[in-house]
């Protein structure tokens, strides 16, 4: 597979000043980014010490996976207090210092907002369990169904994302509570207007501190059909504890969700400086696009993760791009997510060479590119033994199924150099083990290698920041069965990106693009940009 980049003089295009247009977003998983105190877990001071890496990598903004107080059943996504910092990551003062340092470097900082549920250790849940008003209705409670023999069972057949029933009985309330994820993550009740106002206050708390916005977690799980009917069976599995057992027509993607999202956008509009909101929702195209109309600056586009594989063809990539662009409402901002902490790493999914092609596509298409920490250096998944597995998704799958279910392999520490624990920590024992390849796959080594994954990433991300890739019209072409190409026309220059997914060189006709000039043709070959003549 080879990559080509051609540049040619083109026509003028509109001048885009919107801060969201064509910027680079970077996800930091705090536990695994940088440990400053030697306890084997990443922290806020560690992140602050590495902000220059983001600048050098041409990042415009970063978002932090949860750093709130948590029992860590789901490593921060089970939140005990929505408006504080977990001591394992530092203090609120550390967060304030990080935010100030980021803004001094002109970096935007987004937080992970997790509105669907809390920890069962949250004060709200304790009070709800005791039926104390107004908290008694902050969560989704149901007395269950009574069988003919008098036995009380769960209200319906809904299944948790992590497997098993989505309902857990509590004697204290003589009722079941609903949880889309682990039983330690009870779902909040957005039919309760006091709860709705509480979450708006959480948003205001962080916006007053100066954060630039939020990535909203699992937003399409927010609301449920309150008839609590059984969901139809998919026929894909006979296991009622498997998440794929039912079609999720009542437990997710409910229309009420969009009204809640619109209310959050209205909160953001209370603040003078622009604040941004992006949605995480694994759902179909029509439901995804609806978030644009209800206040989201953009819903994450997971096409590169969910629709593309190692064997995807040039036509597959073109169709994925065209589908998003054609379904997106006019005037909206596209985005391209290359990887995240919930899925196998980019280089593992595609292999190192094809991963570079995906990196190029995500960075040079119009809109926002999203890079998961470590993927700029080509980090790969790390094998984790059953005994060392900590992710609840993997643990719930059991010893025989954990390897395909666990998210731990994509969450191992960032590989900074070839010292102890890859420079992530001075502690040789880290919360997840470091990948064995860290002596060769690390940032320090790759900076010295002109052909490295990092230098490839840096060159392409630098192009993204150039004026030539700000705005402009996008045209995509399938030049033959192996070659996908797209054109970016900016005010001064038209760029033509040509990607060969085949194993052999291809001769293609670039005249299918209008106004192309061959006078400034460049050859792009796995990390090196060279003049063709």
One Martini backbone bead per residue (centre of mass of N, CA, C, O) as a GRO file, in nm:
protein
  533
    1UNK     BB    1   0.095   0.036   0.023
    2UNK     BB    2   0.027   0.368  -0.093
    3UNK     BB    3   0.094   0.725  -0.070
    4UNK     BB    4  -0.061   1.031  -0.190
    5UNK     BB    5   0.034   1.381  -0.263
    6UNK     BB    6  -0.138   1.646  -0.424
    7UNK     BB    7  -0.061   1.972  -0.562
    8UNK     BB    8  -0.283   2.251  -0.655
    9UNK     BB    9  -0.412   2.500  -0.812
   10UNK     BB   10  -0.699   2.689  -0.714
   11UNK     BB   11  -0.984   2.800  -0.599
   12UNK     BB   12  -1.176   2.983  -0.426
   13UNK     BB   13  -1.282   3.010  -0.082
   14UNK     BB   14  -1.412   3.021   0.198
   15UNK     BB   15  -1.376   3.179   0.508
   16UNK     BB   16  -1.289   3.006   0.800
   17UNK     BB   17  -1.355   3.093   1.159
   18UNK     BB   18  -1.441   2.861   1.291
   19UNK     BB   19  -1.316   2.677   1.560
   20UNK     BB   20  -1.424   2.384   1.444
   21UNK     BB   21  -1.264   2.398   1.192
   22UNK     BB   22  -1.017   2.193   1.133
   23UNK     BB   23  -0.952   2.024   1.401
   24UNK     BB   24  -0.748   1.881   1.666
   25UNK     BB   25  -0.827   1.593   1.855
   26UNK     BB   26  -0.738   1.468   2.191
   27UNK     BB   27  -0.719   1.173   2.376
   28UNK     BB   28  -0.715   1.134   2.736
   29UNK     BB   29  -0.606   0.871   2.949
   30UNK     BB   30  -0.510   0.932   3.259
   31UNK     BB   31  -0.401   0.650   3.368
   32UNK     BB   32  -0.198   0.631   3.081
   33UNK     BB   33  -0.011   0.886   3.029
   34UNK     BB   34   0.107   1.022   3.323
   35UNK     BB   35   0.329   0.969   3.597
   36UNK     BB   36   0.434   1.182   3.877
   37UNK     BB   37   0.441   0.976   4.166
   38UNK     BB   38   0.488   0.647   4.133
   39UNK     BB   39   0.197   0.464   4.143
   40UNK     BB   40   0.110   0.366   3.831
   41UNK     BB   41  -0.071   0.630   3.783
   42UNK     BB   42  -0.209   0.857   3.624
   43UNK     BB   43  -0.210   1.230   3.603
   44UNK     BB   44  -0.239   1.570   3.599
   45UNK     BB   45   0.063   1.642   3.622
   46UNK     BB   46   0.145   1.462   3.391
   47UNK     BB   47  -0.010   1.607   3.172
   48UNK     BB   48   0.120   1.888   3.210
   49UNK     BB   49   0.416   1.780   3.136
   50UNK     BB   50   0.287   1.703   2.818
   51UNK     BB   51   0.182   1.948   2.642
   52UNK     BB   52   0.410   1.976   2.429
   53UNK     BB   53   0.331   1.727   2.269
   54UNK     BB   54   0.072   1.846   2.155
   55UNK     BB   55   0.199   2.080   2.008
   56UNK     BB   56   0.399   1.906   1.831
   57UNK     BB   57   0.122   1.745   1.720
   58UNK     BB   58  -0.102   1.964   1.637
   59UNK     BB   59  -0.288   2.029   1.871
   60UNK     BB   60  -0.596   2.199   1.981
   61UNK     BB   61  -0.737   1.962   2.155
   62UNK     BB   62  -0.856   1.811   2.470
   63UNK     BB   63  -0.975   1.506   2.626
   64UNK     BB   64  -1.096   1.381   2.935
   65UNK     BB   65  -1.124   1.130   3.093
   66UNK     BB   66  -1.233   1.048   3.380
   67UNK     BB   67  -1.149   1.240   3.711
   68UNK     BB   68  -1.347   1.152   3.910
   69UNK     BB   69  -1.481   1.034   4.171
   70UNK     BB   70  -1.412   0.673   4.224
   71UNK     BB   71  -1.427   0.319   4.259
   72UNK     BB   72  -1.338   0.183   3.973
   73UNK     BB   73  -1.513  -0.028   3.822
   74UNK     BB   74  -1.505   0.174   3.539
   75UNK     BB   75  -1.273   0.379   3.543
   76UNK     BB   76  -1.473   0.659   3.606
   77UNK     BB   77  -1.781   0.581   3.504
   78UNK     BB   78  -1.819   0.569   3.824
   79UNK     BB   79  -1.969   0.833   3.986
   80UNK     BB   80  -1.950   1.007   4.307
   81UNK     BB   81  -1.856   1.302   4.184
   82UNK     BB   82  -1.915   1.560   3.946
   83UNK     BB   83  -1.735   1.807   4.127
   84UNK     BB   84  -1.452   1.645   4.120
   85UNK     BB   85  -1.141   1.490   4.224
   86UNK     BB   86  -0.950   1.228   4.219
   87UNK     BB   87  -0.680   1.154   4.416
   88UNK     BB   88  -0.525   0.980   4.201
   89UNK     BB   89  -0.504   1.256   4.012
   90UNK     BB   90  -0.562   1.473   4.249
   91UNK     BB   91  -0.663   1.806   4.243
   92UNK     BB   92  -0.830   2.090   4.185
   93UNK     BB   93  -0.572   2.253   4.157
   94UNK     BB   94  -0.452   2.078   3.936
   95UNK     BB   95  -0.673   2.134   3.734
   96UNK     BB   96  -0.645   2.441   3.721
   97UNK     BB   97  -0.351   2.430   3.621
   98UNK     BB   98  -0.405   2.275   3.363
   99UNK     BB   99  -0.602   2.474   3.235
  100UNK     BB  100  -0.411   2.716   3.234
  101UNK     BB  101  -0.183   2.584   3.069
  102UNK     BB  102  -0.349   2.523   2.819
  103UNK     BB  103  -0.437   2.818   2.755
  104UNK     BB  104  -0.146   2.930   2.727
  105UNK     BB  105  -0.121   2.715   2.468
  106UNK     BB  106  -0.398   2.715   2.308
  107UNK     BB  107  -0.565   2.493   2.457
  108UNK     BB  108  -0.828   2.290   2.463
  109UNK     BB  109  -1.067   2.175   2.724
  110UNK     BB  110  -1.223   1.864   2.774
  111UNK     BB  111  -1.486   1.686   2.915
  112UNK     BB  112  -1.628   1.403   3.060
  113UNK     BB  113  -1.962   1.343   3.028
  114UNK     BB  114  -2.170   1.138   3.266
  115UNK     BB  115  -2.525   1.124   3.260
  116UNK     BB  116  -2.659   0.832   3.281
  117UNK     BB  117  -2.480   0.784   3.549
  118UNK     BB  118  -2.371   0.649   3.852
  119UNK     BB  119  -2.270   0.564   4.139
  120UNK     BB  120  -2.362   0.365   4.417
  121UNK     BB  121  -2.182   0.586   4.599
  122UNK     BB  122  -2.365   0.803   4.568
  123UNK     BB  123  -2.556   1.013   4.746
  124UNK     BB  124  -2.810   0.985   4.578
  125UNK     BB  125  -2.839   0.675   4.606
  126UNK     BB  126  -2.856   0.649   4.906
  127UNK     BB  127  -3.120   0.822   4.923
  128UNK     BB  128  -3.288   0.654   4.726
  129UNK     BB  129  -3.274   0.389   4.890
  130UNK     BB  130  -3.430   0.553   5.137
  131UNK     BB  131  -3.659   0.738   5.012
  132UNK     BB  132  -3.550   1.030   4.974
  133UNK     BB  133  -3.641   1.338   4.929
  134UNK     BB  134  -3.591   1.375   4.584
  135UNK     BB  135  -3.410   1.101   4.537
  136UNK     BB  136  -3.617   0.866   4.486
  137UNK     BB  137  -3.631   0.978   4.156
  138UNK     BB  138  -3.325   0.975   4.031
  139UNK     BB  139  -3.401   0.685   3.960
  140UNK     BB  140  -3.470   0.364   3.817
  141UNK     BB  141  -3.767   0.228   3.937
  142UNK     BB  142  -3.903  -0.114   4.006
  143UNK     BB  143  -4.126  -0.365   4.130
  144UNK     BB  144  -4.202  -0.549   3.914
  145UNK     BB  145  -4.302  -0.874   3.845
  146UNK     BB  146  -4.588  -1.084   3.904
  147UNK     BB  147  -4.639  -1.393   3.940
  148UNK     BB  148  -4.867  -1.641   3.996
  149UNK     BB  149  -4.676  -1.744   4.250
  150UNK     BB  150  -4.551  -1.445   4.359
  151UNK     BB  151  -4.310  -1.387   4.205
  152UNK     BB  152  -4.044  -1.162   4.173
  153UNK     BB  153  -3.947  -0.989   3.877
  154UNK     BB  154  -3.829  -0.848   3.631
  155UNK     BB  155  -3.979  -0.625   3.414
  156UNK     BB  156  -3.769  -0.741   3.192
  157UNK     BB  157  -3.526  -0.825   2.913
  158UNK     BB  158  -3.307  -0.643   2.976
  159UNK     BB  159  -2.964  -0.563   2.885
  160UNK     BB  160  -2.651  -0.530   2.957
  161UNK     BB  161  -2.369  -0.425   2.805
  162UNK     BB  162  -2.193  -0.633   3.004
  163UNK     BB  163  -2.404  -0.821   3.089
  164UNK     BB  164  -2.690  -0.913   3.186
  165UNK     BB  165  -2.903  -0.781   3.376
  166UNK     BB  166  -3.056  -0.442   3.403
  167UNK     BB  167  -3.149  -0.557   3.690
  168UNK     BB  168  -3.164  -0.470   4.050
  169UNK     BB  169  -3.220  -0.576   4.366
  170UNK     BB  170  -3.364  -0.397   4.660
  171UNK     BB  171  -3.470  -0.425   4.978
  172UNK     BB  172  -3.495  -0.128   5.073
  173UNK     BB  173  -3.716  -0.077   4.821
  174UNK     BB  174  -3.860  -0.311   4.691
  175UNK     BB  175  -3.670  -0.296   4.420
  176UNK     BB  176  -3.571  -0.210   4.105
  177UNK     BB  177  -3.280  -0.120   3.927
  178UNK     BB  178  -3.136   0.054   3.661
  179UNK     BB  179  -2.865  -0.074   3.430
  180UNK     BB  180  -2.673  -0.045   3.146
  181UNK     BB  181  -2.439  -0.146   3.307
  182UNK     BB  182  -2.334  -0.181   3.584
  183UNK     BB  183  -2.458  -0.227   3.906
  184UNK     BB  184  -2.266   0.031   3.993
  185UNK     BB  185  -2.453   0.194   3.748
  186UNK     BB  186  -2.701   0.377   3.795
  187UNK     BB  187  -2.962   0.512   3.646
  188UNK     BB  188  -3.081   0.802   3.552
  189UNK     BB  189  -3.378   1.019   3.580
  190UNK     BB  190  -3.514   1.214   3.305
  191UNK     BB  191  -3.818   1.246   3.428
  192UNK     BB  192  -3.669   1.424   3.639
  193UNK     BB  193  -3.638   1.763   3.678
  194UNK     BB  194  -3.434   1.778   3.909
  195UNK     BB  195  -3.218   1.611   3.768
  196UNK     BB  196  -3.187   1.789   3.523
  197UNK     BB  197  -3.088   2.034   3.690
  198UNK     BB  198  -2.841   1.904   3.817
  199UNK     BB  199  -2.684   1.857   3.549
  200UNK     BB  200  -2.670   2.156   3.474
  201UNK     BB  201  -2.495   2.232   3.721
  202UNK     BB  202  -2.254   2.065   3.644
  203UNK     BB  203  -2.194   2.218   3.386
  204UNK     BB  204  -2.160   2.498   3.512
  205UNK     BB  205  -1.925   2.440   3.698
  206UNK     BB  206  -1.714   2.388   3.463
  207UNK     BB  207  -1.761   2.646   3.297
  208UNK     BB  208  -1.675   2.845   3.520
  209UNK     BB  209  -1.376   2.735   3.514
  210UNK     BB  210  -1.321   2.709   3.171
  211UNK     BB  211  -1.418   2.500   3.009
  212UNK     BB  212  -1.479   2.414   2.655
  213UNK     BB  213  -1.628   2.134   2.721
  214UNK     BB  214  -1.790   1.825   2.587
  215UNK     BB  215  -1.795   1.479   2.620
  216UNK     BB  216  -2.070   1.267   2.569
  217UNK     BB  217  -2.166   0.986   2.727
  218UNK     BB  218  -2.386   0.757   2.626
  219UNK     BB  219  -2.647   0.927   2.526
  220UNK     BB  220  -2.848   0.695   2.402
  221UNK     BB  221  -2.907   0.586   2.718
  222UNK     BB  222  -3.073   0.804   2.882
  223UNK     BB  223  -3.350   0.686   2.774
  224UNK     BB  224  -3.675   0.535   2.839
  225UNK     BB  225  -3.935   0.333   2.809
  226UNK     BB  226  -4.198   0.350   3.054
  227UNK     BB  227  -4.334   0.065   2.988
  228UNK     BB  228  -4.134  -0.176   3.003
  229UNK     BB  229  -4.088  -0.357   2.761
  230UNK     BB  230  -4.019  -0.605   2.584
  231UNK     BB  231  -3.773  -0.701   2.378
  232UNK     BB  232  -3.689  -0.807   2.094
  233UNK     BB  233  -3.546  -1.062   1.928
  234UNK     BB  234  -3.268  -1.130   1.719
  235UNK     BB  235  -3.137  -1.441   1.689
  236UNK     BB  236  -2.815  -1.439   1.755
  237UNK     BB  237  -2.897  -1.549   2.049
  238UNK     BB  238  -2.970  -1.764   2.347
  239UNK     BB  239  -2.849  -1.550   2.544
  240UNK     BB  240  -2.993  -1.344   2.790
  241UNK     BB  241  -2.692  -1.212   2.876
  242UNK     BB  242  -2.665  -1.099   2.597
  243UNK     BB  243  -2.669  -0.799   2.438
  244UNK     BB  244  -2.765  -0.941   2.152
  245UNK     BB  245  -3.057  -1.058   2.228
  246UNK     BB  246  -3.171  -0.764   2.179
  247UNK     BB  247  -3.367  -0.510   2.066
  248UNK     BB  248  -3.310  -0.151   2.110
  249UNK     BB  249  -3.625   0.005   2.130
  250UNK     BB  250  -3.647   0.100   2.461
  251UNK     BB  251  -3.329   0.152   2.588
  252UNK     BB  252  -3.274   0.337   2.326
  253UNK     BB  253  -3.308   0.604   2.121
  254UNK     BB  254  -3.479   0.828   2.246
  255UNK     BB  255  -3.635   1.127   2.184
  256UNK     BB  256  -3.592   1.267   2.463
  257UNK     BB  257  -3.285   1.303   2.448
  258UNK     BB  258  -3.276   1.560   2.264
  259UNK     BB  259  -3.397   1.756   2.472
  260UNK     BB  260  -3.169   1.734   2.674
  261UNK     BB  261  -2.944   1.833   2.488
  262UNK     BB  262  -3.066   2.111   2.432
  263UNK     BB  263  -3.048   2.206   2.727
  264UNK     BB  264  -2.737   2.205   2.736
  265UNK     BB  265  -2.691   2.413   2.514
  266UNK     BB  266  -2.833   2.644   2.664
  267UNK     BB  267  -2.624   2.658   2.887
  268UNK     BB  268  -2.380   2.730   2.703
  269UNK     BB  269  -2.515   3.006   2.602
  270UNK     BB  270  -2.459   3.164   2.879
  271UNK     BB  271  -2.176   3.187   2.759
  272UNK     BB  272  -1.957   3.386   2.598
  273UNK     BB  273  -1.778   3.170   2.538
  274UNK     BB  274  -1.721   2.919   2.346
  275UNK     BB  275  -1.892   2.605   2.365
  276UNK     BB  276  -1.858   2.249   2.348
  277UNK     BB  277  -2.045   1.959   2.194
  278UNK     BB  278  -2.005   1.602   2.212
  279UNK     BB  279  -2.118   1.285   2.087
  280UNK     BB  280  -2.176   0.956   2.219
  281UNK     BB  281  -2.313   0.728   1.959
  282UNK     BB  282  -2.408   0.401   1.898
  283UNK     BB  283  -2.564   0.431   1.585
  284UNK     BB  284  -2.749   0.533   1.351
  285UNK     BB  285  -2.753   0.776   1.121
  286UNK     BB  286  -3.020   0.922   1.188
  287UNK     BB  287  -2.972   0.945   1.497
  288UNK     BB  288  -2.706   1.093   1.481
  289UNK     BB  289  -2.791   1.350   1.309
  290UNK     BB  290  -2.998   1.467   1.517
  291UNK     BB  291  -2.791   1.611   1.708
  292UNK     BB  292  -2.745   1.862   1.538
  293UNK     BB  293  -3.050   1.973   1.584
  294UNK     BB  294  -2.994   1.943   1.929
  295UNK     BB  295  -2.691   2.107   1.990
  296UNK     BB  296  -2.473   1.962   1.863
  297UNK     BB  297  -2.179   2.009   1.710
  298UNK     BB  298  -2.111   1.688   1.735
  299UNK     BB  299  -2.122   1.365   1.640
  300UNK     BB  300  -1.966   1.093   1.644
  301UNK     BB  301  -1.759   0.934   1.396
  302UNK     BB  302  -1.730   0.564   1.364
  303UNK     BB  303  -1.658   0.449   1.078
  304UNK     BB  304  -1.347   0.371   1.120
  305UNK     BB  305  -1.438   0.150   1.340
  306UNK     BB  306  -1.718  -0.005   1.249
  307UNK     BB  307  -1.675  -0.026   0.908
  308UNK     BB  308  -1.363  -0.071   0.921
  309UNK     BB  309  -1.106  -0.287   0.791
  310UNK     BB  310  -0.838  -0.456   0.679
  311UNK     BB  311  -1.026  -0.543   0.406
  312UNK     BB  312  -1.093  -0.279   0.310
  313UNK     BB  313  -1.179  -0.087   0.051
  314UNK     BB  314  -1.178   0.186  -0.137
  315UNK     BB  315  -1.489   0.187  -0.158
  316UNK     BB  316  -1.549   0.177   0.143
  317UNK     BB  317  -1.422   0.449   0.214
  318UNK     BB  318  -1.589   0.622   0.027
  319UNK     BB  319  -1.869   0.543   0.140
  320UNK     BB  320  -1.821   0.643   0.427
  321UNK     BB  321  -1.773   0.939   0.358
  322UNK     BB  322  -2.030   0.994   0.187
  323UNK     BB  323  -2.239   0.924   0.401
  324UNK     BB  324  -2.175   1.147   0.599
  325UNK     BB  325  -2.188   1.398   0.407
  326UNK     BB  326  -2.489   1.342   0.299
  327UNK     BB  327  -2.634   1.326   0.596
  328UNK     BB  328  -2.538   1.587   0.675
  329UNK     BB  329  -2.616   1.879   0.761
  330UNK     BB  330  -2.613   2.175   0.651
  331UNK     BB  331  -2.329   2.337   0.796
  332UNK     BB  332  -2.186   2.117   0.925
  333UNK     BB  333  -1.957   1.919   1.124
  334UNK     BB  334  -1.722   1.710   1.067
  335UNK     BB  335  -1.593   1.378   1.170
  336UNK     BB  336  -1.290   1.166   1.270
  337UNK     BB  337  -1.261   0.856   1.427
  338UNK     BB  338  -0.981   0.645   1.488
  339UNK     BB  339  -1.001   0.625   1.817
  340UNK     BB  340  -1.031   0.447   2.143
  341UNK     BB  341  -1.082   0.306   2.473
  342UNK     BB  342  -1.308   0.079   2.351
  343UNK     BB  343  -1.102  -0.003   2.126
  344UNK     BB  344  -0.898  -0.114   1.929
  345UNK     BB  345  -0.626  -0.029   1.796
  346UNK     BB  346  -0.537   0.091   1.499
  347UNK     BB  347  -0.282  -0.098   1.442
  348UNK     BB  348  -0.451  -0.357   1.508
  349UNK     BB  349  -0.691  -0.333   1.308
  350UNK     BB  350  -0.492  -0.265   1.032
  351UNK     BB  351  -0.216  -0.220   1.064
  352UNK     BB  352   0.052  -0.013   1.017
  353UNK     BB  353   0.006   0.077   0.719
  354UNK     BB  354  -0.304   0.123   0.713
  355UNK     BB  355  -0.308   0.317   0.953
  356UNK     BB  356  -0.185   0.552   0.796
  357UNK     BB  357  -0.420   0.592   0.605
  358UNK     BB  358  -0.629   0.656   0.826
  359UNK     BB  359  -0.481   0.898   0.938
  360UNK     BB  360  -0.490   1.067   0.683
  361UNK     BB  361  -0.794   1.076   0.652
  362UNK     BB  362  -0.868   1.200   0.935
  363UNK     BB  363  -0.685   1.465   0.896
  364UNK     BB  364  -0.773   1.563   0.577
  365UNK     BB  365  -1.041   1.584   0.625
  366UNK     BB  366  -1.299   1.757   0.693
  367UNK     BB  367  -1.269   1.882   1.012
  368UNK     BB  368  -1.259   1.664   1.281
  369UNK     BB  369  -1.000   1.514   1.451
  370UNK     BB  370  -0.951   1.189   1.627
  371UNK     BB  371  -0.709   1.113   1.884
  372UNK     BB  372  -0.564   0.856   2.050
  373UNK     BB  373  -0.356   0.795   2.278
  374UNK     BB  374  -0.066   0.656   2.094
  375UNK     BB  375  -0.146   0.669   1.778
  376UNK     BB  376   0.093   0.864   1.692
  377UNK     BB  377   0.302   0.594   1.748
  378UNK     BB  378   0.163   0.305   1.698
  379UNK     BB  379   0.016   0.169   1.906
  380UNK     BB  380  -0.060  -0.140   2.057
  381UNK     BB  381  -0.193  -0.397   2.171
  382UNK     BB  382  -0.207  -0.560   2.491
  383UNK     BB  383  -0.149  -0.838   2.650
  384UNK     BB  384  -0.385  -0.976   2.889
  385UNK     BB  385  -0.442  -1.147   3.145
  386UNK     BB  386  -0.684  -1.276   3.335
  387UNK     BB  387  -0.553  -1.196   3.613
  388UNK     BB  388  -0.512  -0.875   3.497
  389UNK     BB  389  -0.799  -0.820   3.457
  390UNK     BB  390  -1.029  -0.514   3.495
  391UNK     BB  391  -1.241  -0.503   3.297
  392UNK     BB  392  -1.576  -0.556   3.314
  393UNK     BB  393  -1.620  -0.674   3.033
  394UNK     BB  394  -1.409  -0.901   3.070
  395UNK     BB  395  -1.494  -1.024   3.343
  396UNK     BB  396  -1.792  -1.102   3.251
  397UNK     BB  397  -1.687  -1.311   3.020
  398UNK     BB  398  -1.459  -1.462   3.120
  399UNK     BB  399  -1.194  -1.668   3.053
  400UNK     BB  400  -1.302  -1.752   2.756
  401UNK     BB  401  -1.404  -1.428   2.670
  402UNK     BB  402  -1.216  -1.178   2.746
  403UNK     BB  403  -1.038  -1.109   2.491
  404UNK     BB  404  -1.294  -0.994   2.319
  405UNK     BB  405  -1.407  -0.786   2.561
  406UNK     BB  406  -1.165  -0.639   2.645
  407UNK     BB  407  -1.015  -0.298   2.697
  408UNK     BB  408  -0.723  -0.310   2.810
  409UNK     BB  409  -0.522  -0.330   2.557
  410UNK     BB  410  -0.594  -0.003   2.487
  411UNK     BB  411  -0.492   0.112   2.804
  412UNK     BB  412  -0.205   0.131   2.811
  413UNK     BB  413   0.074   0.282   2.857
  414UNK     BB  414   0.252   0.527   2.757
  415UNK     BB  415   0.530   0.548   2.516
  416UNK     BB  416   0.804   0.753   2.566
  417UNK     BB  417   1.033   0.532   2.628
  418UNK     BB  418   1.309   0.295   2.736
  419UNK     BB  419   1.241   0.304   3.017
  420UNK     BB  420   1.083   0.270   3.282
  421UNK     BB  421   0.773   0.215   3.185
  422UNK     BB  422   0.817   0.397   2.925
  423UNK     BB  423   0.812   0.675   3.105
  424UNK     BB  424   0.542   0.679   3.269
  425UNK     BB  425   0.705   0.546   3.518
  426UNK     BB  426   0.906   0.467   3.802
  427UNK     BB  427   0.725   0.226   3.818
  428UNK     BB  428   0.732  -0.114   3.734
  429UNK     BB  429   0.428  -0.104   3.846
  430UNK     BB  430   0.139  -0.095   3.667
  431UNK     BB  431  -0.196  -0.102   3.626
  432UNK     BB  432  -0.089  -0.172   3.347
  433UNK     BB  433   0.091  -0.318   3.134
  434UNK     BB  434   0.350  -0.290   2.932
  435UNK     BB  435   0.451  -0.310   2.631
  436UNK     BB  436   0.705  -0.502   2.491
  437UNK     BB  437   0.763  -0.274   2.247
  438UNK     BB  438   0.884  -0.006   2.392
  439UNK     BB  439   1.187   0.002   2.283
  440UNK     BB  440   1.069   0.090   1.984
  441UNK     BB  441   0.778   0.192   2.077
  442UNK     BB  442   0.851   0.533   2.100
  443UNK     BB  443   0.880   0.864   2.102
  444UNK     BB  444   1.187   0.909   2.114
  445UNK     BB  445   1.263   0.717   1.881
  446UNK     BB  446   1.069   0.845   1.660
  447UNK     BB  447   1.200   1.126   1.646
  448UNK     BB  448   1.476   0.993   1.511
  449UNK     BB  449   1.273   0.878   1.285
  450UNK     BB  450   1.172   0.973   0.973
  451UNK     BB  451   0.982   0.688   0.930
  452UNK     BB  452   0.792   0.717   1.147
  453UNK     BB  453   0.486   0.740   1.274
  454UNK     BB  454   0.517   1.016   1.409
  455UNK     BB  455   0.631   1.172   1.162
  456UNK     BB  456   0.388   1.121   0.995
  457UNK     BB  457   0.179   1.254   1.177
  458UNK     BB  458   0.312   1.533   1.193
  459UNK     BB  459   0.300   1.605   0.891
  460UNK     BB  460  -0.007   1.575   0.852
  461UNK     BB  461  -0.097   1.768   1.087
  462UNK     BB  462   0.041   2.013   0.960
  463UNK     BB  463  -0.137   2.027   0.711
  464UNK     BB  464  -0.404   2.071   0.863
  465UNK     BB  465  -0.304   2.362   0.977
  466UNK     BB  466  -0.307   2.468   0.717
  467UNK     BB  467  -0.466   2.677   0.498
  468UNK     BB  468  -0.517   2.449   0.278
  469UNK     BB  469  -0.710   2.294   0.523
  470UNK     BB  470  -0.927   2.532   0.532
  471UNK     BB  471  -1.173   2.412   0.424
  472UNK     BB  472  -1.356   2.358   0.157
  473UNK     BB  473  -1.402   2.143  -0.096
  474UNK     BB  474  -1.531   1.811  -0.134
  475UNK     BB  475  -1.382   1.541  -0.330
  476UNK     BB  476  -1.462   1.213  -0.439
  477UNK     BB  477  -1.267   0.917  -0.558
  478UNK     BB  478  -1.266   0.625  -0.770
  479UNK     BB  479  -1.000   0.522  -0.962
  480UNK     BB  480  -1.003   0.228  -0.844
  481UNK     BB  481  -1.016  -0.059  -0.658
  482UNK     BB  482  -0.745   0.069  -0.486
  483UNK     BB  483  -0.824   0.388  -0.533
  484UNK     BB  484  -0.841   0.665  -0.319
  485UNK     BB  485  -0.980   1.002  -0.352
  486UNK     BB  486  -0.924   1.353  -0.254
  487UNK     BB  487  -1.045   1.694  -0.247
  488UNK     BB  488  -0.902   2.021  -0.151
  489UNK     BB  489  -1.047   2.346  -0.167
  490UNK     BB  490  -0.894   2.641  -0.136
  491UNK     BB  491  -0.803   2.958  -0.180
  492UNK     BB  492  -0.498   2.879  -0.294
  493UNK     BB  493  -0.525   2.549  -0.272
  494UNK     BB  494  -0.533   2.229  -0.417
  495UNK     BB  495  -0.594   1.911  -0.271
  496UNK     BB  496  -0.464   1.573  -0.347
  497UNK     BB  497  -0.562   1.262  -0.219
  498UNK     BB  498  -0.383   0.948  -0.263
  499UNK     BB  499  -0.493   0.600  -0.209
  500UNK     BB  500  -0.325   0.288  -0.195
  501UNK     BB  501  -0.457  -0.042  -0.108
  502UNK     BB  502  -0.253  -0.191  -0.254
  503UNK     BB  503   0.048  -0.386  -0.347
  504UNK     BB  504   0.063  -0.203  -0.602
  505UNK     BB  505   0.124  -0.009  -0.840
  506UNK     BB  506  -0.055   0.276  -0.981
  507UNK     BB  507  -0.233   0.395  -1.262
  508UNK     BB  508  -0.372   0.724  -1.273
  509UNK     BB  509  -0.641   0.959  -1.339
  510UNK     BB  510  -0.647   1.306  -1.241
  511UNK     BB  511  -0.857   1.444  -1.448
  512UNK     BB  512  -1.122   1.403  -1.277
  513UNK     BB  513  -1.018   1.656  -1.178
  514UNK     BB  514  -1.046   1.979  -1.151
  515UNK     BB  515  -0.779   2.193  -1.209
  516UNK     BB  516  -0.526   2.029  -1.244
  517UNK     BB  517  -0.179   2.044  -1.146
  518UNK     BB  518   0.151   1.895  -1.212
  519UNK     BB  519   0.370   2.103  -1.086
  520UNK     BB  520   0.305   1.997  -0.755
  521UNK     BB  521   0.374   1.706  -0.729
  522UNK     BB  522   0.343   1.456  -0.468
  523UNK     BB  523   0.506   1.200  -0.281
  524UNK     BB  524   0.353   0.954  -0.058
  525UNK     BB  525   0.564   0.742   0.169
  526UNK     BB  526   0.537   0.635   0.466
  527UNK     BB  527   0.638   0.946   0.591
  528UNK     BB  528   0.734   1.063   0.303
  529UNK     BB  529   0.803   1.371   0.135
  530UNK     BB  530   0.834   1.383  -0.225
  531UNK     BB  531   0.934   1.488  -0.510
  532UNK     BB  532   0.868   1.377  -0.833
  533UNK     BB  533   1.020   1.652  -1.004
   0.00000   0.00000   0.00000
